[in-house]
Coordinates of C-alpha atoms (C1' of nucleotides) in Angstrom, one line a residue:
Chain N
M6 CA -5.8 -30.0 40.5
R7 CA -5.3 -33.9 39.3
L8 CA -6.8 -35.8 42.3
S9 CA -3.7 -38.5 41.8
R10 CA -1.4 -35.8 43.0
Y11 CA -3.4 -34.3 45.3
F12 CA -3.3 -34.9 49.2
L13 CA -7.2 -36.0 50.0
P14 CA -7.1 -38.6 52.5
V15 CA -10.7 -39.6 52.5
L16 CA -12.0 -42.3 55.1
K17 CA -14.7 -45.0 54.4
E18 CA -15.5 -45.6 57.8
N19 CA -16.8 -43.4 60.5
P20 CA -14.2 -42.1 62.8
A21 CA -15.7 -42.9 66.6
E22 CA -15.3 -39.4 68.2
A23 CA -17.6 -38.0 65.6
Q24 CA -20.8 -37.4 67.1
I25 CA -22.3 -34.7 64.5
V26 CA -22.8 -35.0 60.7
S27 CA -20.4 -32.4 59.8
H28 CA -17.5 -33.5 61.9
R29 CA -18.1 -36.7 60.7
Y30 CA -18.0 -35.5 56.9
M31 CA -15.1 -33.3 57.5
L32 CA -13.0 -36.4 58.9
R33 CA -14.1 -38.3 56.3
A34 CA -13.5 -36.0 53.5
G35 CA -9.8 -35.6 54.7
M36 CA -10.3 -32.0 55.3
I37 CA -9.2 -31.9 59.1
K38 CA -7.2 -33.8 61.3
Q39 CA -7.5 -33.5 65.2
Q40 CA -4.2 -33.0 67.2
A41 CA -5.5 -32.3 70.3
A42 CA -8.8 -31.5 72.2
G43 CA -10.6 -28.8 70.1
I44 CA -7.5 -28.1 68.1
Y45 CA -7.0 -29.1 64.3
S46 CA -4.8 -29.2 61.2
W47 CA -6.6 -28.2 58.2
L48 CA -5.9 -30.4 55.5
P49 CA -5.8 -29.2 52.1
L50 CA -9.5 -29.9 51.1
G51 CA -10.4 -28.2 54.2
Y52 CA -8.1 -25.5 54.0
R53 CA -9.8 -24.5 50.4
V54 CA -13.0 -24.0 51.8
L55 CA -11.6 -22.1 55.0
K56 CA -10.2 -19.9 52.5
R57 CA -13.1 -19.5 50.4
I58 CA -15.0 -18.4 53.7
E59 CA -12.2 -16.1 54.5
D60 CA -12.5 -14.2 51.0
I61 CA -16.1 -13.6 51.3
V62 CA -15.7 -12.1 54.4
H63 CA -12.9 -9.9 53.4
Q64 CA -14.8 -8.9 50.1
E65 CA -18.1 -8.1 52.0
Q66 CA -16.1 -6.2 54.8
V67 CA -14.3 -3.9 52.5
R68 CA -17.6 -3.5 50.4
A69 CA -18.8 -1.8 53.9
G70 CA -16.0 0.4 53.9
H71 CA -14.0 -1.4 56.8
I72 CA -10.6 -1.6 57.0
P73 CA -8.3 -4.9 57.4
L74 CA -5.1 -5.1 59.4
L75 CA -3.6 -8.1 61.5
M76 CA -3.0 -8.3 65.1
P77 CA -1.1 -10.9 67.0
T78 CA -2.6 -14.3 68.6
L79 CA -0.6 -13.5 71.5
Q80 CA -0.9 -10.4 73.7
P81 CA 0.6 -9.0 76.9
A82 CA -1.5 -9.3 80.0
D83 CA -1.0 -5.7 81.1
L84 CA -3.5 -4.3 78.4
W85 CA -6.4 -6.6 79.4
R86 CA -5.5 -5.3 83.3
E87 CA -6.6 -2.1 81.8
S88 CA -9.7 -2.9 81.0
G89 CA -10.5 -5.2 84.0
R90 CA -10.7 -8.3 82.0
Y91 CA -7.9 -10.1 82.8
D92 CA -9.5 -11.1 86.2
D93 CA -12.9 -11.3 84.5
Y94 CA -12.3 -13.4 81.8
G95 CA -11.6 -16.6 83.7
Q96 CA -10.3 -19.8 83.2
E97 CA -11.4 -19.5 79.5
M98 CA -8.3 -17.4 78.8
L99 CA -5.3 -19.2 78.0
R100 CA -2.1 -17.6 80.0
I101 CA 1.2 -18.2 79.0
T102 CA 4.4 -16.8 80.6
D103 CA 7.8 -16.2 78.7
R104 CA 11.0 -16.6 79.4
Q105 CA 11.4 -13.4 81.0
K106 CA 8.6 -14.1 83.2
R107 CA 6.6 -11.7 81.2
E108 CA 2.7 -12.8 81.5
M109 CA 1.1 -13.2 78.2
L110 CA -2.0 -14.6 76.8
Y111 CA -3.1 -16.3 73.7
G112 CA -6.0 -13.7 72.4
P113 CA -9.8 -14.9 72.7
T114 CA -10.5 -11.5 71.1
N115 CA -9.1 -8.2 70.5
E116 CA -11.0 -5.1 71.8
E117 CA -8.1 -4.1 74.3
M118 CA -5.6 -4.5 71.6
I119 CA -7.6 -2.6 68.8
T120 CA -8.2 0.3 71.4
D121 CA -4.6 0.6 72.2
I122 CA -3.9 0.9 68.4
F123 CA -6.6 3.4 68.2
R124 CA -5.5 5.5 71.1
S125 CA -2.1 5.5 69.6
H126 CA -2.9 7.1 66.4
V127 CA -6.0 8.9 66.8
N128 CA -7.2 11.9 68.2
S129 CA -9.6 14.0 66.4
Y130 CA -13.1 13.3 65.5
K131 CA -11.8 14.3 62.0
D132 CA -10.3 10.7 61.7
L133 CA -13.8 9.2 62.2
P134 CA -15.8 7.2 61.3
L135 CA -13.1 4.4 61.4
T136 CA -13.8 0.6 61.2
L137 CA -10.9 -1.8 61.5
Y138 CA -11.1 -5.5 61.5
H139 CA -9.0 -8.7 61.0
I140 CA -9.4 -12.5 60.7
Q141 CA -7.2 -14.3 63.0
W142 CA -6.9 -17.2 65.2
K143 CA -8.3 -17.1 68.5
F144 CA -8.1 -19.2 71.6
R145 CA -10.9 -19.8 74.3
D146 CA -10.0 -22.6 76.4
E147 CA -13.4 -24.1 76.6
M148 CA -14.3 -26.5 79.5
R149 CA -15.6 -29.0 77.0
P150 CA -14.8 -28.8 73.2
R151 CA -16.6 -30.7 71.0
F152 CA -18.3 -31.0 67.7
G153 CA -15.1 -30.7 65.6
V154 CA -14.9 -27.3 64.6
M155 CA -18.0 -25.8 65.6
R156 CA -16.6 -25.8 69.2
G157 CA -13.1 -25.8 69.1
R158 CA -10.6 -24.2 71.3
E159 CA -8.7 -22.8 68.5
F160 CA -10.9 -21.3 66.0
L161 CA -10.3 -18.7 63.0
M162 CA -12.7 -15.6 63.6
K163 CA -13.4 -12.5 62.0
D164 CA -13.6 -9.6 64.4
G165 CA -14.4 -6.4 63.5
Y166 CA -14.3 -3.0 65.8
N167 CA -15.8 0.4 64.9
F168 CA -14.7 3.8 66.5
D169 CA -17.5 7.0 66.3
I170 CA -17.9 10.1 67.5
D171 CA -21.5 9.7 68.6
R172 CA -24.0 7.0 69.5
D173 CA -25.8 7.9 66.1
A174 CA -23.0 6.9 63.8
A175 CA -21.9 4.0 66.2
L176 CA -25.6 2.6 65.5
H177 CA -24.9 3.3 61.9
A178 CA -21.8 0.9 62.4
Y179 CA -23.9 -1.5 63.8
N180 CA -26.5 -1.9 61.1
R181 CA -23.7 -1.6 58.4
H182 CA -22.1 -4.8 59.9
M183 CA -25.5 -6.4 60.0
V184 CA -26.2 -6.0 56.6
S185 CA -22.8 -6.7 55.3
Y186 CA -22.8 -10.0 57.6
L187 CA -26.2 -10.9 56.0
R188 CA -24.6 -10.7 52.5
S189 CA -21.8 -12.4 53.7
Y190 CA -23.8 -15.4 54.8
E191 CA -26.0 -15.5 51.9
R192 CA -23.2 -15.4 49.6
M193 CA -22.1 -18.8 51.6
G194 CA -25.3 -20.1 51.1
L195 CA -26.5 -19.8 54.4
T196 CA -29.8 -18.8 55.7
A197 CA -28.6 -16.6 58.9
I198 CA -31.3 -15.3 61.1
P199 CA -29.9 -12.0 63.1
M200 CA -31.7 -12.6 66.5
R201 CA -31.9 -10.2 69.6
A202 CA -29.2 -11.7 72.2
A203 CA -27.6 -11.2 75.4
S204 CA -24.6 -9.6 75.5
G205 CA -22.2 -12.1 77.8
P206 CA -18.5 -10.9 78.7
I207 CA -18.1 -8.2 75.8
G208 CA -20.7 -6.1 77.3
G209 CA -23.2 -3.5 75.9
D210 CA -26.8 -3.0 75.3
N211 CA -27.5 -3.6 71.5
T212 CA -26.6 -7.1 70.4
H213 CA -27.6 -9.8 67.7
E214 CA -26.4 -12.9 67.1
F215 CA -26.8 -14.7 63.7
L216 CA -28.1 -18.0 63.7
V217 CA -28.2 -20.9 61.1
L218 CA -31.3 -23.1 61.6
A219 CA -29.7 -26.9 62.2
Q220 CA -31.2 -29.7 64.2
T221 CA -27.8 -29.8 65.6
G222 CA -27.6 -26.3 66.8
E223 CA -26.8 -25.5 70.2
S224 CA -29.1 -22.9 70.9
E225 CA -32.6 -23.1 71.2
V226 CA -34.5 -20.5 68.9
F227 CA -37.7 -19.2 68.6
Y228 CA -39.0 -17.3 65.3
D229 CA -41.8 -16.2 63.1
D230 CA -40.9 -18.7 60.0
R231 CA -41.3 -15.8 57.6
V232 CA -37.8 -14.5 58.7
T233 CA -36.4 -17.5 56.6
A234 CA -37.9 -16.1 53.4
L235 CA -36.2 -12.7 54.0
K236 CA -33.7 -12.4 51.1
L237 CA -31.1 -9.6 50.6
G238 CA -30.5 -10.8 47.0
Q239 CA -28.5 -8.6 44.6
R240 CA -30.0 -5.2 45.9
D241 CA -27.6 -2.4 45.5
I242 CA -26.6 -1.2 49.0
D243 CA -24.8 2.4 49.7
Y244 CA -23.2 1.3 52.9
D245 CA -22.9 5.5 53.7
D246 CA -27.0 5.8 53.5
R247 CA -27.9 5.5 57.0
T248 CA -31.3 5.5 56.2
Q249 CA -31.0 2.9 53.5
V250 CA -29.0 0.7 55.8
A251 CA -31.3 1.2 59.0
K252 CA -34.3 0.2 56.6
V253 CA -32.7 -3.2 55.6
C254 CA -31.9 -3.7 59.4
E255 CA -35.4 -2.9 60.2
E256 CA -36.7 -5.3 57.4
F257 CA -34.5 -8.1 58.9
T258 CA -35.1 -7.7 62.6
T259 CA -39.0 -6.6 62.9
L260 CA -40.2 -10.2 62.8
Y261 CA -40.0 -12.0 66.2
A262 CA -36.5 -14.3 66.5
R263 CA -34.9 -14.7 69.6
T264 CA -32.5 -17.3 71.3
D265 CA -33.6 -18.6 74.6
E266 CA -32.1 -15.8 76.5
T267 CA -33.9 -13.2 75.2
H268 CA -37.2 -15.1 74.4
D269 CA -40.5 -13.6 75.6
A270 CA -43.4 -15.8 75.6
G271 CA -46.0 -13.0 75.7
V272 CA -44.9 -12.0 72.4
F273 CA -44.1 -14.8 70.9
D274 CA -47.7 -15.8 71.3
T275 CA -49.0 -13.1 69.0
I276 CA -47.4 -14.7 66.2
P277 CA -49.9 -16.2 64.0
E278 CA -49.9 -20.0 65.0
E279 CA -48.9 -21.3 61.7
H280 CA -45.6 -19.0 61.6
R281 CA -44.7 -20.0 65.2
K282 CA -41.6 -22.0 65.3
V283 CA -39.4 -23.2 67.8
G284 CA -36.1 -25.1 66.7
R285 CA -32.3 -25.3 67.4
G286 CA -29.6 -22.6 65.7
I287 CA -25.9 -22.6 65.4
E288 CA -24.5 -19.1 66.1
V289 CA -22.0 -18.0 63.6
G290 CA -21.8 -14.4 64.3
Q291 CA -23.0 -11.5 66.9
I292 CA -22.4 -7.9 66.8
F293 CA -22.1 -5.3 69.5
Y294 CA -22.8 -2.1 70.2
F295 CA -21.3 -1.4 73.7
G296 CA -20.7 2.5 73.6
T297 CA -17.5 3.7 75.7
K298 CA -17.1 0.6 78.0
Y299 CA -13.4 0.1 76.3
S300 CA -12.8 3.8 75.5
E301 CA -13.8 5.1 78.9
S302 CA -11.4 2.3 80.8
M303 CA -8.3 2.6 78.3
G304 CA -8.1 6.1 77.6
A305 CA -9.3 6.2 73.9
L306 CA -10.1 9.8 73.5
V307 CA -10.6 11.8 70.6
V308 CA -11.2 16.2 70.4
N309 CA -14.7 16.6 69.1
D310 CA -15.9 19.6 66.8
K311 CA -16.4 21.6 70.4
G312 CA -12.7 21.1 71.3
E313 CA -14.1 18.8 74.3
R314 CA -11.8 15.2 74.8
V315 CA -14.5 12.8 74.8
P316 CA -14.3 8.9 75.0
V317 CA -14.8 7.5 71.5
E318 CA -18.2 5.5 70.7
M319 CA -17.6 1.6 70.0
G320 CA -19.3 -1.4 69.0
S321 CA -17.3 -5.0 67.9
H322 CA -18.3 -7.5 65.5
G323 CA -17.3 -11.5 64.9
I324 CA -18.3 -13.8 62.4
G325 CA -16.8 -17.4 63.2
V326 CA -15.2 -18.2 60.1
S327 CA -13.8 -21.8 61.1
R328 CA -17.2 -22.6 62.5
L329 CA -18.9 -21.7 59.3
L330 CA -17.7 -25.0 58.0
G331 CA -19.4 -26.9 60.1
A332 CA -22.5 -25.0 60.0
I333 CA -22.3 -24.9 56.1
I334 CA -22.3 -28.9 56.4
E335 CA -25.3 -29.0 58.8
A336 CA -27.0 -27.1 56.6
S337 CA -26.2 -28.8 53.4
H338 CA -25.6 -32.5 53.1
D339 CA -27.1 -36.0 52.5
E340 CA -26.7 -39.4 53.3
K341 CA -23.8 -39.8 50.6
G342 CA -21.6 -36.7 52.0
I343 CA -21.2 -33.1 52.0
I344 CA -23.1 -30.7 49.3
W345 CA -21.0 -27.5 48.8
P346 CA -23.0 -24.5 48.0
E347 CA -21.1 -23.0 45.1
G348 CA -20.0 -19.9 46.9
V349 CA -17.3 -21.9 49.3
T350 CA -16.9 -25.1 47.4
P351 CA -13.3 -26.1 47.1
F352 CA -13.4 -27.1 44.0
P353 CA -15.9 -25.5 41.4
V354 CA -16.5 -28.8 39.4
G355 CA -15.3 -32.3 39.6
I356 CA -14.2 -34.3 36.3
V357 CA -14.8 -38.2 36.6
N358 CA -12.7 -40.3 34.1
L359 CA -14.7 -43.5 34.0
K360 CA -11.7 -45.5 32.0
Q361 CA -8.5 -44.2 33.2
G362 CA -5.9 -45.1 30.2
D363 CA -8.9 -45.2 27.7
S364 CA -7.4 -42.7 25.3
A365 CA -10.7 -41.3 24.3
C366 CA -11.7 -40.8 28.1
D367 CA -8.4 -39.6 28.9
A368 CA -7.7 -36.9 26.1
A369 CA -11.7 -35.7 26.7
C370 CA -11.0 -35.2 30.2
A371 CA -7.7 -33.7 29.5
G372 CA -9.6 -31.5 27.3
I373 CA -12.3 -30.6 29.8
Y374 CA -9.6 -29.7 32.5
K375 CA -7.7 -27.4 30.2
A376 CA -10.9 -25.7 28.8
L377 CA -12.2 -25.1 32.7
A378 CA -8.7 -23.6 33.6
A379 CA -9.1 -21.3 30.5
K380 CA -12.2 -19.7 32.0
G381 CA -10.6 -19.6 35.4
L382 CA -12.3 -22.5 36.8
E383 CA -10.0 -25.0 38.7
A384 CA -11.6 -28.6 38.5
L385 CA -10.5 -31.3 40.7
Y386 CA -9.9 -34.1 38.1
D387 CA -10.2 -37.6 39.1
D388 CA -7.4 -39.6 37.2
R389 CA -6.9 -42.1 39.6
D390 CA -6.7 -45.9 38.6
E391 CA -10.1 -46.3 40.3
R392 CA -13.2 -48.2 39.5
A393 CA -16.3 -46.0 38.6
G394 CA -17.9 -46.4 41.9
A395 CA -15.1 -45.6 43.9
K396 CA -14.9 -42.2 42.0
F397 CA -18.4 -41.2 42.6
A398 CA -18.4 -42.1 46.1
T399 CA -15.4 -40.0 46.7
M400 CA -16.8 -36.7 44.7
D401 CA -20.4 -37.1 46.3
L402 CA -18.4 -37.2 49.8
I403 CA -16.2 -34.5 49.0
G404 CA -19.3 -32.5 47.9
L405 CA -18.4 -30.7 44.9
P406 CA -21.8 -29.0 43.7
W407 CA -21.2 -30.1 39.7
R408 CA -19.6 -33.2 38.3
I409 CA -18.7 -34.0 34.8
T410 CA -18.3 -37.7 33.9
A411 CA -16.8 -38.9 30.8
G412 CA -16.9 -42.5 29.9
P413 CA -16.5 -44.6 26.5
R414 CA -20.2 -45.1 26.1
G415 CA -21.0 -41.4 26.2
L416 CA -17.8 -40.3 24.2
A417 CA -18.6 -42.8 21.4
N418 CA -21.9 -40.6 20.9
G419 CA -19.8 -37.5 21.2
V420 CA -21.0 -36.5 25.1
V421 CA -20.4 -36.4 28.4
E422 CA -22.4 -36.1 31.6
V423 CA -23.0 -32.6 33.7
T424 CA -24.4 -33.9 37.4
S425 CA -25.7 -31.6 40.2
R426 CA -24.6 -32.8 43.6
R427 CA -27.9 -31.3 45.0
T428 CA -30.6 -33.1 42.7
G429 CA -28.7 -36.1 41.6
E430 CA -29.8 -35.0 38.3
S431 CA -27.8 -35.6 34.8
E432 CA -27.6 -34.2 31.4
E433 CA -25.9 -35.4 28.8
M434 CA -24.3 -32.8 26.1
S435 CA -21.1 -32.5 24.1
V436 CA -17.8 -31.5 25.7
E437 CA -17.9 -28.0 24.9
A438 CA -21.9 -27.3 25.9
A439 CA -20.5 -29.2 29.7
V440 CA -17.6 -26.5 29.9
D441 CA -20.2 -23.4 29.0
R442 CA -22.3 -24.8 31.0
I443 CA -20.1 -25.1 34.4
A444 CA -18.9 -21.5 33.5
Q445 CA -22.1 -20.2 33.1
I446 CA -23.2 -21.6 36.5
Y447 CA -20.3 -19.8 38.2
A448 CA -20.5 -16.4 36.5
A449 CA -23.3 -15.6 39.1
H450 CA -21.0 -16.5 41.9
Chain T
rC12 C1' -15.8 -28.8 86.9
rG13 C1' -19.0 -33.0 88.6
rG14 C1' -20.5 -37.9 86.6
rA15 C1' -19.5 -41.8 82.8
rG16 C1' -16.2 -44.5 79.5
rC17 C1' -12.2 -45.3 76.0
rG18 C1' -6.7 -45.7 74.6
rU19 C1' -4.6 -53.0 71.0
rA20 C1' -1.7 -51.5 62.7
rG21 C1' -3.7 -45.4 59.1
rC22 C1' -9.0 -46.0 60.3
rG23 C1' -13.2 -49.2 62.7
rC24 C1' -12.8 -53.2 66.4
rA25 C1' -12.1 -58.3 68.9
rG26 C1' -8.8 -60.7 72.5
rC27 C1' -8.7 -58.8 79.0
rC28 C1' -13.3 -61.8 83.1
rU29 C1' -10.5 -67.2 83.8
rG30 C1' -2.2 -64.1 82.4
rG31 C1' 1.3 -68.3 78.2
rU32 C1' 4.2 -63.3 74.0
rA33 C1' -1.5 -60.5 69.2
rG34 C1' -6.1 -60.9 65.7
rC35 C1' -10.2 -59.5 62.2
rG36 C1' -12.7 -56.2 58.4
rC37 C1' -11.2 -51.7 55.9
rA38 C1' -6.8 -49.4 53.8
rC39 C1' -1.7 -50.2 51.9
rC40 C1' 2.0 -53.3 48.8
rU41 C1' 2.9 -57.3 44.5
rG42 C1' 0.3 -60.5 40.7
rC43 C1' -3.8 -61.9 37.7
rU44 C1' -8.8 -61.6 36.6
rU45 C1' -12.4 -57.0 36.7
rC46 C1' -13.8 -52.6 35.3
rG47 C1' -20.8 -46.7 34.1
rG48 C1' -21.9 -46.7 42.2
rG49 C1' -16.9 -48.3 47.4
rA50 C1' -14.8 -55.5 42.4
rG51 C1' -13.0 -60.8 43.1
rC52 C1' -8.6 -64.3 44.0
rA53 C1' -4.1 -65.6 45.8
rG54 C1' 0.4 -63.7 48.2
rG55 C1' 2.7 -59.9 51.1
rG56 C1' 4.1 -55.6 54.8
rG57 C1' 3.1 -53.0 59.0
rG58 C1' 2.0 -53.1 66.2
rU59 C1' 7.8 -51.2 72.3
rC60 C1' -1.3 -53.6 73.0
rG61 C1' -0.7 -45.0 75.5
rG62 C1' 3.3 -44.2 79.1
rA63 C1' 5.9 -45.5 84.2
rG64 C1' 6.2 -48.8 88.1
rG65 C1' 4.5 -53.4 90.2
rU66 C1' 3.0 -59.0 91.1
rU67 C1' 4.6 -63.2 88.6
rC68 C1' 8.6 -68.3 85.7
rG69 C1' 5.5 -65.5 82.5
rA70 C1' 1.3 -59.4 81.4
rA71 C1' -2.5 -56.5 76.2
rU72 C1' -4.5 -59.2 80.1
rC73 C1' -3.9 -58.7 87.3
rC74 C1' -2.4 -54.1 90.9
rU75 C1' -0.7 -49.2 91.2
rC76 C1' 0.1 -44.2 89.6
rU77 C1' 0.3 -41.3 85.1
rC78 C1' -1.0 -38.8 80.2
rG79 C1' -4.5 -38.6 76.3
rC80 C1' -9.0 -38.7 74.3
rU81 C1' -14.4 -39.1 74.0
rC82 C1' -19.7 -39.1 76.1
rC83 C1' -23.5 -36.7 79.4
rG84 C1' -24.2 -32.5 82.7
rA85 C1' -23.4 -27.4 84.2
rC86 C1' -20.8 -23.3 81.4
rC87 C1' -19.6 -20.9 76.5
rA88 C1' -18.6 -17.8 69.7

RNA sequence: CGGAGCGUAGCGCAGCCUGGUAGCGCACCUGCUUCGGGAGCAGGGGGUCGGAGGUUCGAAUCCUCUCGCUCCGACCA
């Protein structure tokens, strides 16, 4: 993409309403525009990152054997009357009446609807296990939306639902979700710690929240800091192998890590003092096992191998997709702007032409752009007629992890610069070597 | 939902107390000079002062109502 033809409305000054760094940078980098309290338009740059995160979530869910579908944002109230949550959910649920006076609601989550789909089509244990998920906009009419996309009223969420014949199979689904989530967050450059949590309105007895450590987090967290060193890495996981999946979960949940809701000071104090940490975290996902709570109330029954009709075992599992943008920025930025991890960056690399209109510079940049494209990498080429300082400031603000800089001085010696946004370190090399370097970096992502 | 604020140009703000028909910086447009970390000079365009009503010869300014947004708290993915 040529920047001169793109739509990237960056702001030099900080918008007054933005209190935390991720919100400020998202506004300044032209990623979002607020339309109402807690409701945002996603401008091209923000939309690209949102899509990257969505892609990672999809890939990892499919890898775990889960099946994507898409349910609507608007739901009939009757479905929620069956589960009893139409009255329980309260003011947070946005209720809508259509022209025929039918009662509708903008879905805050989809347990009822997915259970309805399931009961309409599945009758036998032979069709289990089944895990369905979608990534769809949700609406929760928060009392007080704030912090930009971190706590919007409308937000994009991945929510998945498992259907299993018994408790063991359902707990395996729970574990599968935990592992697939850990893998998703790692690919986004995040360390998200699974913490034992309280269940809230979804219900159920087994639940973990995933928290990204950040000063601006809304939850107080207590943990053994050795959990932050745990990495899933590239290990090969067979999601059908209950023992292997359970072992990974055990590895990531044995060390103490809890939110204030489940914190136990007595247990916490047994951690060696040098590892005992209290901090704040941003919740970016939660998994629940809730058994037959919805299947019983909504009549989602299957016939088991003994010919008995039994309520199906369920769990639900969510990732806050739009919130993740905020969380990633909170975890990865400096005083100049955002620093995107390679896994989610809107563009893999930026090209800065230091002297637009200079034939050598223009030709070099165009060549780099084409060579990167040939390797499947879409660069953001700053071909505006701006001074070097302005171009650098823009690149730093929007946070592309790598930058190739081409100017007359270097080109006279046959070199361009490759700069890491994270370290600020630059290295001079030929155009060919620069393209290869970037391609090599992204081959791993 | 309790408490506190703020709505004046795309963004950040001044003007309001003490009424006289709107200003600054950034951004934008034109020209010249500049050109490796948000350039300089000169010129220019853009605002029913959130909305409605009222007081007044006259309202951004005073009064009433209303809408929107933000912050603190409680609540929550």
